[in-house]
Amino acid sequence: MPYDAEILVVGCGNVLFEDDGFGPRVIETLQEYFKEHELPENTMLVDAGTSAPHFIFSLPHESWKKLIVVDVVNSGAEPGTVRRFEVTELPRGRYDDAHSWSVEEPLHELSKKCEVFVIGCQPESVSAPDVKMGLTESVEEAVPRAIKIILKEIGV
């Protein structure tokens, strides 16, 4: 699947590990929202799951102007806190995927080619390696706040 939009909103995470499913939940909620509203034609929503970010982040398309990554970020804030992180602000060693692979480096490389930032939510609990479906209450309540930020970023 080519990711040839100017703006990509990429939800990362694993829905099997509680709050790690924040990114996919935000994408799912945005897809529901855009069933009744018009998604800007220059924007693509991607549920990247857990392994897809490495493929997406390492294969940028020349059309990309903005990459919005939606994920949990362990920043030490109160659970459910949502904020925009510039790539340079990502906590070193604390922004890894479910396999503990750092995704900071590919994001730094991408930021040389297009605008890149992360809409991050402080998780309350990530159950890995134990399977636990669903978000905690504090992170579930954070989803609308993340949506509001993303809609503003994509000009809706």
CSV table of N, CA and C in Angstrom, one decimal:
chain,number,residue,atom,x,y,z
A,1,MET,N,0.9,-1.2,0.0
A,1,MET,CA,0.0,0.0,0.0
A,1,MET,C,0.9,1.2,0.0
A,2,PRO,N,0.8,2.1,-1.0
A,2,PRO,CA,1.6,3.3,-1.0
A,2,PRO,C,1.0,4.3,0.0
A,3,TYR,N,1.9,4.9,0.7
A,3,TYR,CA,1.5,6.0,1.6
A,3,TYR,C,1.9,7.3,1.0
A,4,ASP,N,1.1,7.7,0.0
A,4,ASP,CA,1.4,8.9,-0.8
A,4,ASP,C,0.6,10.1,-0.6
A,5,ALA,N,0.2,10.4,0.7
A,5,ALA,CA,-0.5,11.6,1.0
A,5,ALA,C,0.5,12.6,1.6
A,6,GLU,N,0.1,13.9,1.6
A,6,GLU,CA,0.9,14.9,2.1
A,6,GLU,C,1.0,14.8,3.6
A,7,ILE,N,-0.1,14.5,4.2
A,7,ILE,CA,-0.2,14.4,5.7
A,7,ILE,C,-0.5,12.9,6.1
A,8,LEU,N,0.3,12.3,6.9
A,8,LEU,CA,0.0,11.0,7.4
A,8,LEU,C,-0.2,11.0,8.9
A,9,VAL,N,-1.3,10.4,9.4
A,9,VAL,CA,-1.6,10.3,10.8
A,9,VAL,C,-1.4,8.8,11.1
A,10,VAL,N,-0.4,8.5,11.8
A,10,VAL,CA,0.0,7.1,12.0
A,10,VAL,C,-0.2,6.7,13.5
A,11,GLY,N,-1.1,5.8,13.7
A,11,GLY,CA,-1.3,5.2,15.1
A,11,GLY,C,-0.4,4.0,15.3
A,12,CYS,N,0.4,4.1,16.3
A,12,CYS,CA,1.3,3.0,16.6
A,12,CYS,C,0.9,2.3,18.0
A,13,GLY,N,1.1,1.0,18.1
A,13,GLY,CA,0.9,0.4,19.3
A,13,GLY,C,0.2,-1.0,19.1
A,14,ASN,N,0.1,-1.7,20.2
A,14,ASN,CA,-0.4,-3.1,20.2
A,14,ASN,C,-1.7,-3.1,21.1
A,15,VAL,N,-2.8,-3.4,20.5
A,15,VAL,CA,-4.1,-3.4,21.2
A,15,VAL,C,-4.2,-4.5,22.2
A,16,LEU,N,-3.2,-5.5,22.2
A,16,LEU,CA,-3.2,-6.6,23.1
A,16,LEU,C,-2.6,-6.2,24.5
A,17,PHE,N,-2.0,-5.0,24.5
A,17,PHE,CA,-1.3,-4.7,25.7
A,17,PHE,C,-1.8,-3.4,26.4
A,18,GLU,N,-3.1,-3.4,26.6
A,18,GLU,CA,-3.7,-2.3,27.4
A,18,GLU,C,-3.5,-1.0,26.8
A,19,ASP,N,-2.9,0.0,27.5
A,19,ASP,CA,-2.7,1.3,27.0
A,19,ASP,C,-1.8,1.5,25.8
A,20,ASP,N,-1.1,0.4,25.5
A,20,ASP,CA,-0.2,0.5,24.3
A,20,ASP,C,-1.1,0.6,23.0
A,21,GLY,N,-2.4,0.3,23.2
A,21,GLY,CA,-3.3,0.4,22.1
A,21,GLY,C,-3.9,1.8,21.8
A,22,PHE,N,-3.3,2.8,22.5
A,22,PHE,CA,-3.8,4.2,22.4
A,22,PHE,C,-3.7,4.6,20.9
A,23,GLY,N,-2.6,4.4,20.2
A,23,GLY,CA,-2.5,4.9,18.8
A,23,GLY,C,-3.6,4.3,17.9
A,24,PRO,N,-3.7,2.9,17.9
A,24,PRO,CA,-4.7,2.3,17.1
A,24,PRO,C,-6.2,2.8,17.5
A,25,ARG,N,-6.4,3.0,18.8
A,25,ARG,CA,-7.7,3.5,19.2
A,25,ARG,C,-8.0,4.9,18.6
A,26,VAL,N,-7.0,5.8,18.6
A,26,VAL,CA,-7.2,7.1,18.1
A,26,VAL,C,-7.5,7.0,16.6
A,27,ILE,N,-6.8,6.2,15.9
A,27,ILE,CA,-7.0,6.1,14.4
A,27,ILE,C,-8.4,5.5,14.2
A,28,GLU,N,-8.8,4.5,15.0
A,28,GLU,CA,-10.2,4.0,14.8
A,28,GLU,C,-11.2,5.0,15.1
A,29,THR,N,-11.0,5.9,16.1
A,29,THR,CA,-12.0,6.9,16.4
A,29,THR,C,-12.0,8.0,15.3
A,30,LEU,N,-10.8,8.3,14.7
A,30,LEU,CA,-10.8,9.3,13.6
A,30,LEU,C,-11.5,8.7,12.4
A,31,GLN,N,-11.3,7.4,12.1
A,31,GLN,CA,-12.0,6.8,11.0
A,31,GLN,C,-13.5,6.9,11.2
A,32,GLU,N,-14.0,6.7,12.4
A,32,GLU,CA,-15.5,6.8,12.7
A,32,GLU,C,-15.9,8.2,12.4
A,33,TYR,N,-15.1,9.2,12.9
A,33,TYR,CA,-15.4,10.6,12.8
A,33,TYR,C,-15.6,11.0,11.3
A,34,PHE,N,-14.6,10.5,10.5
A,34,PHE,CA,-14.6,10.8,9.1
A,34,PHE,C,-15.6,10.0,8.2
A,35,LYS,N,-16.4,9.2,8.8
A,35,LYS,CA,-17.5,8.6,8.1
A,35,LYS,C,-18.6,9.7,7.9
A,36,GLU,N,-18.7,10.6,8.8
A,36,GLU,CA,-19.7,11.7,8.8
A,36,GLU,C,-19.1,13.1,8.4
A,37,HIS,N,-17.8,13.1,8.3
A,37,HIS,CA,-17.1,14.4,7.9
A,37,HIS,C,-16.1,14.1,6.8
A,38,GLU,N,-15.8,15.1,6.1
A,38,GLU,CA,-14.9,14.9,5.0
A,38,GLU,C,-13.4,15.0,5.4
A,39,LEU,N,-12.7,13.9,5.2
A,39,LEU,CA,-11.3,13.8,5.4
A,39,LEU,C,-10.6,14.6,4.3
A,40,PRO,N,-9.7,15.5,4.7
A,40,PRO,CA,-9.0,16.3,3.7
A,40,PRO,C,-8.3,15.3,2.7
A,41,GLU,N,-8.4,15.6,1.4
A,41,GLU,CA,-7.9,14.6,0.4
A,41,GLU,C,-6.3,14.5,0.5
A,42,ASN,N,-5.7,15.4,1.2
A,42,ASN,CA,-4.2,15.3,1.3
A,42,ASN,C,-3.8,14.5,2.5
A,43,THR,N,-4.8,13.9,3.2
A,43,THR,CA,-4.5,13.3,4.5
A,43,THR,C,-4.8,11.8,4.4
A,44,MET,N,-4.0,11.0,5.1
A,44,MET,CA,-4.2,9.5,5.2
A,44,MET,C,-4.1,9.1,6.6
A,45,LEU,N,-5.0,8.3,7.1
A,45,LEU,CA,-5.0,7.7,8.4
A,45,LEU,C,-4.5,6.3,8.3
A,46,VAL,N,-3.5,5.9,9.2
A,46,VAL,CA,-2.9,4.6,9.1
A,46,VAL,C,-2.8,4.0,10.5
A,47,ASP,N,-3.4,2.8,10.7
A,47,ASP,CA,-3.2,2.1,11.9
A,47,ASP,C,-2.0,1.2,11.6
A,48,ALA,N,-0.9,1.6,12.2
A,48,ALA,CA,0.4,0.9,11.9
A,48,ALA,C,0.7,-0.2,12.8
A,49,GLY,N,-0.1,-0.4,13.8
A,49,GLY,CA,0.1,-1.5,14.7
A,49,GLY,C,1.5,-1.5,15.4
A,50,THR,N,2.2,-2.6,15.4
A,50,THR,CA,3.5,-2.6,16.1
A,50,THR,C,4.7,-2.8,15.2
A,51,SER,N,4.6,-3.6,14.2
A,51,SER,CA,5.8,-3.8,13.3
A,51,SER,C,5.8,-2.8,12.1
A,52,ALA,N,4.6,-2.4,11.7
A,52,ALA,CA,4.5,-1.5,10.5
A,52,ALA,C,5.3,-0.2,10.7
A,53,PRO,N,5.4,0.4,11.9
A,53,PRO,CA,6.1,1.7,11.9
A,53,PRO,C,7.5,1.6,11.3
A,54,HIS,N,8.2,0.5,11.5
A,54,HIS,CA,9.6,0.4,10.9
A,54,HIS,C,9.6,0.5,9.4
A,55,PHE,N,8.6,-0.2,8.8
A,55,PHE,CA,8.5,-0.1,7.4
A,55,PHE,C,8.0,1.3,6.9
A,56,ILE,N,7.0,1.8,7.6
A,56,ILE,CA,6.5,3.1,7.2
A,56,ILE,C,7.6,4.2,7.4
A,57,PHE,N,8.3,4.2,8.5
A,57,PHE,CA,9.2,5.2,8.8
A,57,PHE,C,10.5,5.1,8.0
A,58,SER,N,10.8,3.9,7.5
A,58,SER,CA,12.0,3.7,6.7
A,58,SER,C,11.8,3.8,5.2
A,59,LEU,N,10.5,4.0,4.8
A,59,LEU,CA,10.2,4.1,3.4
A,59,LEU,C,9.4,5.4,3.1
A,60,PRO,N,9.9,6.5,3.4
A,60,PRO,CA,9.2,7.7,3.2
A,60,PRO,C,8.8,8.0,1.7
A,61,HIS,N,7.7,8.6,1.5
A,61,HIS,CA,7.3,8.9,0.2
A,61,HIS,C,7.6,10.4,-0.1
A,62,GLU,N,7.9,10.7,-1.3
A,62,GLU,CA,8.3,12.1,-1.6
A,62,GLU,C,7.2,13.1,-1.4
A,63,SER,N,5.9,12.6,-1.4
A,63,SER,CA,4.8,13.5,-1.2
A,63,SER,C,4.6,13.9,0.3
A,64,TRP,N,5.3,13.3,1.2
A,64,TRP,CA,5.0,13.6,2.6
A,64,TRP,C,5.5,15.0,3.0
A,65,LYS,N,4.6,15.7,3.6
A,65,LYS,CA,4.9,17.0,4.1
A,65,LYS,C,4.8,17.0,5.7
A,66,LYS,N,3.9,16.2,6.2
A,66,LYS,CA,3.8,16.1,7.7
A,66,LYS,C,3.5,14.7,8.1
A,67,LEU,N,4.2,14.2,9.1
A,67,LEU,CA,3.9,12.9,9.7
A,67,LEU,C,3.5,13.1,11.1
A,68,ILE,N,2.3,12.7,11.5
A,68,ILE,CA,1.8,12.8,12.8
A,68,ILE,C,1.8,11.4,13.4
A,69,VAL,N,2.6,11.1,14.4
A,69,VAL,CA,2.7,9.8,15.0
A,69,VAL,C,1.9,9.9,16.3
A,70,VAL,N,1.0,8.9,16.5
A,70,VAL,CA,0.1,8.8,17.7
A,70,VAL,C,0.5,7.6,18.4
A,71,ASP,N,0.9,7.8,19.7
A,71,ASP,CA,1.5,6.7,20.4
A,71,ASP,C,1.5,7.0,21.9
A,72,VAL,N,1.7,6.0,22.7
A,72,VAL,CA,2.0,6.3,24.1
A,72,VAL,C,3.5,6.7,24.3
A,73,VAL,N,3.7,7.6,25.1
A,73,VAL,CA,5.1,8.1,25.4
A,73,VAL,C,5.2,8.2,26.9
A,74,ASN,N,6.2,7.4,27.4
A,74,ASN,CA,6.4,7.5,28.9
A,74,ASN,C,7.3,8.7,29.2
A,75,SER,N,6.6,9.8,29.6
A,75,SER,CA,7.3,11.0,29.9
A,75,SER,C,7.3,11.3,31.4
A,76,GLY,N,6.7,10.5,32.2
A,76,GLY,CA,6.6,10.7,33.6
A,76,GLY,C,5.5,11.6,34.0
A,77,ALA,N,4.6,12.0,33.1
A,77,ALA,CA,3.5,12.9,33.4
A,77,ALA,C,2.3,12.0,34.0
A,78,GLU,N,1.3,12.7,34.4
A,78,GLU,CA,0.1,12.0,34.9
A,78,GLU,C,-0.5,11.1,33.9
A,79,PRO,N,-0.9,9.9,34.2
A,79,PRO,CA,-1.6,9.0,33.2
A,79,PRO,C,-2.7,9.7,32.5
A,80,GLY,N,-2.7,9.6,31.1
A,80,GLY,CA,-3.8,10.2,30.3
A,80,GLY,C,-3.4,11.6,29.8
A,81,THR,N,-2.2,12.1,30.3
A,81,THR,CA,-1.7,13.4,29.8
A,81,THR,C,-1.4,13.3,28.3
A,82,VAL,N,-1.9,14.2,27.5
A,82,VAL,CA,-1.7,14.2,26.0
A,82,VAL,C,-0.9,15.4,25.7
A,83,ARG,N,0.1,15.3,24.9
A,83,ARG,CA,0.8,16.5,24.4
A,83,ARG,C,1.5,16.2,23.1
A,84,ARG,N,1.9,17.3,22.5
A,84,ARG,CA,2.6,17.2,21.2
A,84,ARG,C,4.1,17.2,21.6
A,85,PHE,N,4.8,16.2,21.1
A,85,PHE,CA,6.3,16.1,21.3
A,85,PHE,C,7.0,16.3,19.9
A,86,GLU,N,7.9,17.3,19.9
A,86,GLU,CA,8.8,17.4,18.7
A,86,GLU,C,9.7,16.2,18.8
A,87,VAL,N,10.2,15.7,17.7
A,87,VAL,CA,11.1,14.6,17.7
A,87,VAL,C,12.3,14.8,18.7
A,88,THR,N,12.8,16.0,18.8
A,88,THR,CA,13.9,16.3,19.6
A,88,THR,C,13.6,16.2,21.1
A,89,GLU,N,12.3,16.2,21.4
A,89,GLU,CA,11.8,16.2,22.8
A,89,GLU,C,11.5,14.8,23.3
A,90,LEU,N,11.5,13.8,22.4
A,90,LEU,CA,11.2,12.5,22.9
A,90,LEU,C,12.1,12.0,23.9
A,91,PRO,N,11.6,11.5,25.0
A,91,PRO,CA,12.5,11.0,26.1
A,91,PRO,C,13.4,9.9,25.6
A,92,ARG,N,14.7,10.1,25.7
A,92,ARG,CA,15.7,9.2,25.3
A,92,ARG,C,15.5,7.8,26.0
A,93,GLY,N,15.5,6.8,25.2
A,93,GLY,CA,15.3,5.5,25.8
A,93,GLY,C,14.0,5.1,26.4
A,94,ARG,N,13.1,6.1,26.2
A,94,ARG,CA,11.7,5.9,26.8
A,94,ARG,C,10.7,5.9,25.7
A,95,TYR,N,11.1,5.9,24.5
A,95,TYR,CA,10.1,5.9,23.4
A,95,TYR,C,10.5,4.8,22.5
A,96,ASP,N,10.1,3.6,22.8
A,96,ASP,CA,10.4,2.3,22.1
A,96,ASP,C,9.1,1.7,21.7
A,97,ASP,N,9.2,0.8,20.7
A,97,ASP,CA,7.9,0.0,20.4
A,97,ASP,C,7.8,-1.2,21.4
A,98,ALA,N,6.8,-2.0,21.1
A,98,ALA,CA,6.5,-3.1,22.0
A,98,ALA,C,7.7,-4.1,22.1
A,99,HIS,N,8.6,-4.1,21.2
A,99,HIS,CA,9.7,-5.0,21.2
A,99,HIS,C,11.0,-4.3,21.7
A,100,SER,N,10.8,-3.1,22.3
A,100,SER,CA,11.9,-2.3,22.8
A,100,SER,C,12.9,-1.9,21.8
A,101,TRP,N,12.4,-1.7,20.5
A,101,TRP,CA,13.3,-1.2,19.5
A,101,TRP,C,13.0,0.3,19.5
A,102,SER,N,14.0,1.1,19.5
A,102,SER,CA,13.9,2.5,19.5
A,102,SER,C,13.4,3.0,18.2
A,103,VAL,N,12.4,3.8,18.2
A,103,VAL,CA,11.9,4.4,16.9
A,103,VAL,C,12.4,5.9,16.8
A,104,GLU,N,13.2,6.3,17.8
A,104,GLU,CA,13.6,7.7,17.7
A,104,GLU,C,14.5,8.0,16.5
A,105,GLU,N,15.4,7.1,16.2
A,105,GLU,CA,16.3,7.3,15.1
A,105,GLU,C,15.6,7.4,13.8
A,106,PRO,N,14.7,6.5,13.4
A,106,PRO,CA,14.0,6.7,12.1
A,106,PRO,C,13.2,8.0,12.1
A,107,LEU,N,12.7,8.4,13.2
A,107,LEU,CA,11.9,9.6,13.3
A,107,LEU,C,12.8,10.8,13.1
A,108,HIS,N,14.0,10.8,13.7
A,108,HIS,CA,15.0,11.9,13.5
A,108,HIS,C,15.3,12.0,12.0
A,109,GLU,N,15.6,10.8,11.4
A,109,GLU,CA,15.9,10.8,9.9
A,109,GLU,C,14.8,11.4,9.1
A,110,LEU,N,13.6,11.0,9.4
A,110,LEU,CA,12.4,11.5,8.6
A,110,LEU,C,12.2,13.0,8.8
A,111,SER,N,12.6,13.5,10.0
A,111,SER,CA,12.3,14.9,10.3
A,111,SER,C,13.2,15.8,9.4
A,112,LYS,N,14.2,15.2,8.8
A,112,LYS,CA,15.1,16.0,7.8
A,112,LYS,C,14.4,16.2,6.5
A,113,LYS,N,13.3,15.3,6.3
A,113,LYS,CA,12.6,15.3,5.0
A,113,LYS,C,11.2,16.0,5.0
A,114,CYS,N,10.6,15.9,6.2
A,114,CYS,CA,9.3,16.5,6.4
A,114,CYS,C,9.1,16.8,7.9
A,115,GLU,N,8.0,17.5,8.1
A,115,GLU,CA,7.6,17.8,9.5
A,115,GLU,C,7.2,16.5,10.2
A,116,VAL,N,7.8,16.2,11.4
A,116,VAL,CA,7.4,15.0,12.1
A,116,VAL,C,7.2,15.4,13.6
A,117,PHE,N,6.2,14.9,14.1
A,117,PHE,CA,6.0,15.1,15.6
A,117,PHE,C,5.1,13.9,16.1
A,118,VAL,N,5.1,13.8,17.4
A,118,VAL,CA,4.3,12.7,18.0
A,118,VAL,C,3.2,13.3,19.0
A,119,ILE,N,2.0,12.8,18.8
A,119,ILE,CA,1.0,13.1,19.8
A,119,ILE,C,1.0,12.0,20.7
A,120,GLY,N,1.6,12.3,21.9
A,120,GLY,CA,1.9,11.2,22.9
A,120,GLY,C,1.0,11.3,24.1
A,121,CYS,N,0.6,10.1,24.6
A,121,CYS,CA,-0.2,10.0,25.8
A,121,CYS,C,0.6,9.2,26.8
A,122,GLN,N,0.6,9.7,28.0
A,122,GLN,CA,1.3,9.0,29.1
A,122,GLN,C,0.4,7.8,29.5
A,123,PRO,N,0.9,6.6,29.4
A,123,PRO,CA,0.1,5.4,29.7
A,123,PRO,C,0.0,5.2,31.2
A,124,GLU,N,-1.1,4.6,31.6
A,124,GLU,CA,-1.3,4.3,33.0
A,124,GLU,C,-0.7,2.9,33.2
A,125,SER,N,-1.0,2.0,32.3
A,125,SER,CA,-0.5,0.6,32.4
A,125,SER,C,-0.4,0.0,31.0
A,126,VAL,N,0.8,-0.6,30.8
A,126,VAL,CA,1.0,-1.4,29.6
A,126,VAL,C,1.3,-2.8,30.1
A,127,SER,N,0.4,-3.7,29.7
A,127,SER,CA,0.4,-5.1,30.3
A,127,SER,C,1.4,-6.0,29.7
A,128,ALA,N,2.1,-5.7,28.7
A,128,ALA,CA,3.1,-6.6,28.0
A,128,ALA,C,4.0,-7.2,29.0
A,129,PRO,N,4.3,-8.5,29.0
A,129,PRO,CA,3.9,-9.4,27.9
A,129,PRO,C,2.5,-10.0,28.1
A,130,ASP,N,1.8,-9.7,29.2
A,130,ASP,CA,0.5,-10.2,29.4
A,130,ASP,C,-0.5,-9.5,28.6
A,131,VAL,N,-1.4,-10.3,28.0
A,131,VAL,CA,-2.5,-9.8,27.1
A,131,VAL,C,-3.6,-9.2,28.0
A,132,LYS,N,-3.9,-8.0,27.7
A,132,LYS,CA,-5.0,-7.3,28.4
A,132,LYS,C,-5.6,-6.3,27.4
A,133,MET,N,-6.8,-6.6,27.0
A,133,MET,CA,-7.5,-5.8,26.0
A,133,MET,C,-8.1,-4.6,26.6
A,134,GLY,N,-8.1,-3.5,25.9
A,134,GLY,CA,-8.8,-2.3,26.3
A,134,GLY,C,-7.8,-1.3,27.0
A,135,LEU,N,-8.2,0.0,26.9
A,135,LEU,CA,-7.4,1.0,27.6
A,135,LEU,C,-7.9,1.3,29.0
A,136,THR,N,-7.0,1.8,29.8
A,136,THR,CA,-7.4,2.2,31.2
A,136,THR,C,-8.3,3.4,31.0
A,137,GLU,N,-9.0,3.7,32.1
A,137,GLU,CA,-9.9,4.8,32.0
A,137,GLU,C,-9.2,6.1,31.7
A,138,SER,N,-8.1,6.4,32.4
A,138,SER,CA,-7.4,7.7,32.1
A,138,SER,C,-7.0,7.8,30.7
A,139,VAL,N,-6.5,6.7,30.1
A,139,VAL,CA,-6.1,6.8,28.7
A,139,VAL,C,-7.2,6.9,27.7
A,140,GLU,N,-8.3,6.1,28.0
A,140,GLU,CA,-9.5,6.2,27.2
A,140,GLU,C,-10.1,7.6,27.2
A,141,GLU,N,-10.0,8.3,28.3
A,141,GLU,CA,-10.5,9.7,28.4
A,141,GLU,C,-9.6,10.7,27.6
A,142,ALA,N,-8.4,10.2,27.4
A,142,ALA,CA,-7.4,11.1,26.6
A,142,ALA,C,-7.7,11.0,25.1
A,143,VAL,N,-8.4,10.1,24.6
A,143,VAL,CA,-8.6,9.9,23.2
A,143,VAL,C,-9.2,11.2,22.6
A,144,PRO,N,-10.3,11.7,23.1
A,144,PRO,CA,-10.9,12.9,22.5
A,144,PRO,C,-9.9,14.1,22.5
A,145,ARG,N,-9.0,14.2,23.5
A,145,ARG,CA,-8.1,15.3,23.5
A,145,ARG,C,-7.0,15.2,22.4
A,146,ALA,N,-6.6,13.9,22.2
A,146,ALA,CA,-5.7,13.7,21.1
A,146,ALA,C,-6.4,14.0,19.7
A,147,ILE,N,-7.6,13.6,19.6
A,147,ILE,CA,-8.4,13.8,18.3
A,147,ILE,C,-8.5,15.4,18.1
A,148,LYS,N,-8.7,16.1,19.1
A,148,LYS,CA,-8.9,17.6,18.9
A,148,LYS,C,-7.5,18.2,18.4
A,149,ILE,N,-6.4,17.7,19.0
A,149,ILE,CA,-5.1,18.2,18.5
A,149,ILE,C,-4.9,17.8,17.0
A,150,ILE,N,-5.2,16.6,16.7
A,150,ILE,CA,-5.0,16.1,15.3
A,150,ILE,C,-5.8,16.8,14.3
A,151,LEU,N,-7.1,17.0,14.7
A,151,LEU,CA,-8.0,17.7,13.8
A,151,LEU,C,-7.5,19.1,13.5
A,152,LYS,N,-6.9,19.8,14.5
A,152,LYS,CA,-6.4,21.1,14.3
A,152,LYS,C,-5.1,21.0,13.4
A,153,GLU,N,-4.3,20.0,13.6
A,153,GLU,CA,-3.1,19.8,12.8
A,153,GLU,C,-3.4,19.6,11.3
A,154,ILE,N,-4.5,18.9,11.0
A,154,ILE,CA,-4.8,18.6,9.6
A,154,ILE,C,-5.8,19.6,9.0
A,155,GLY,N,-6.1,20.6,9.8
A,155,GLY,CA,-6.9,21.7,9.3
A,155,GLY,C,-8.4,21.5,9.2
A,156,VAL,N,-8.9,20.7,10.1
A,156,VAL,CA,-10.3,20.4,10.2
A,156,VAL,C,-10.9,21.1,11.4
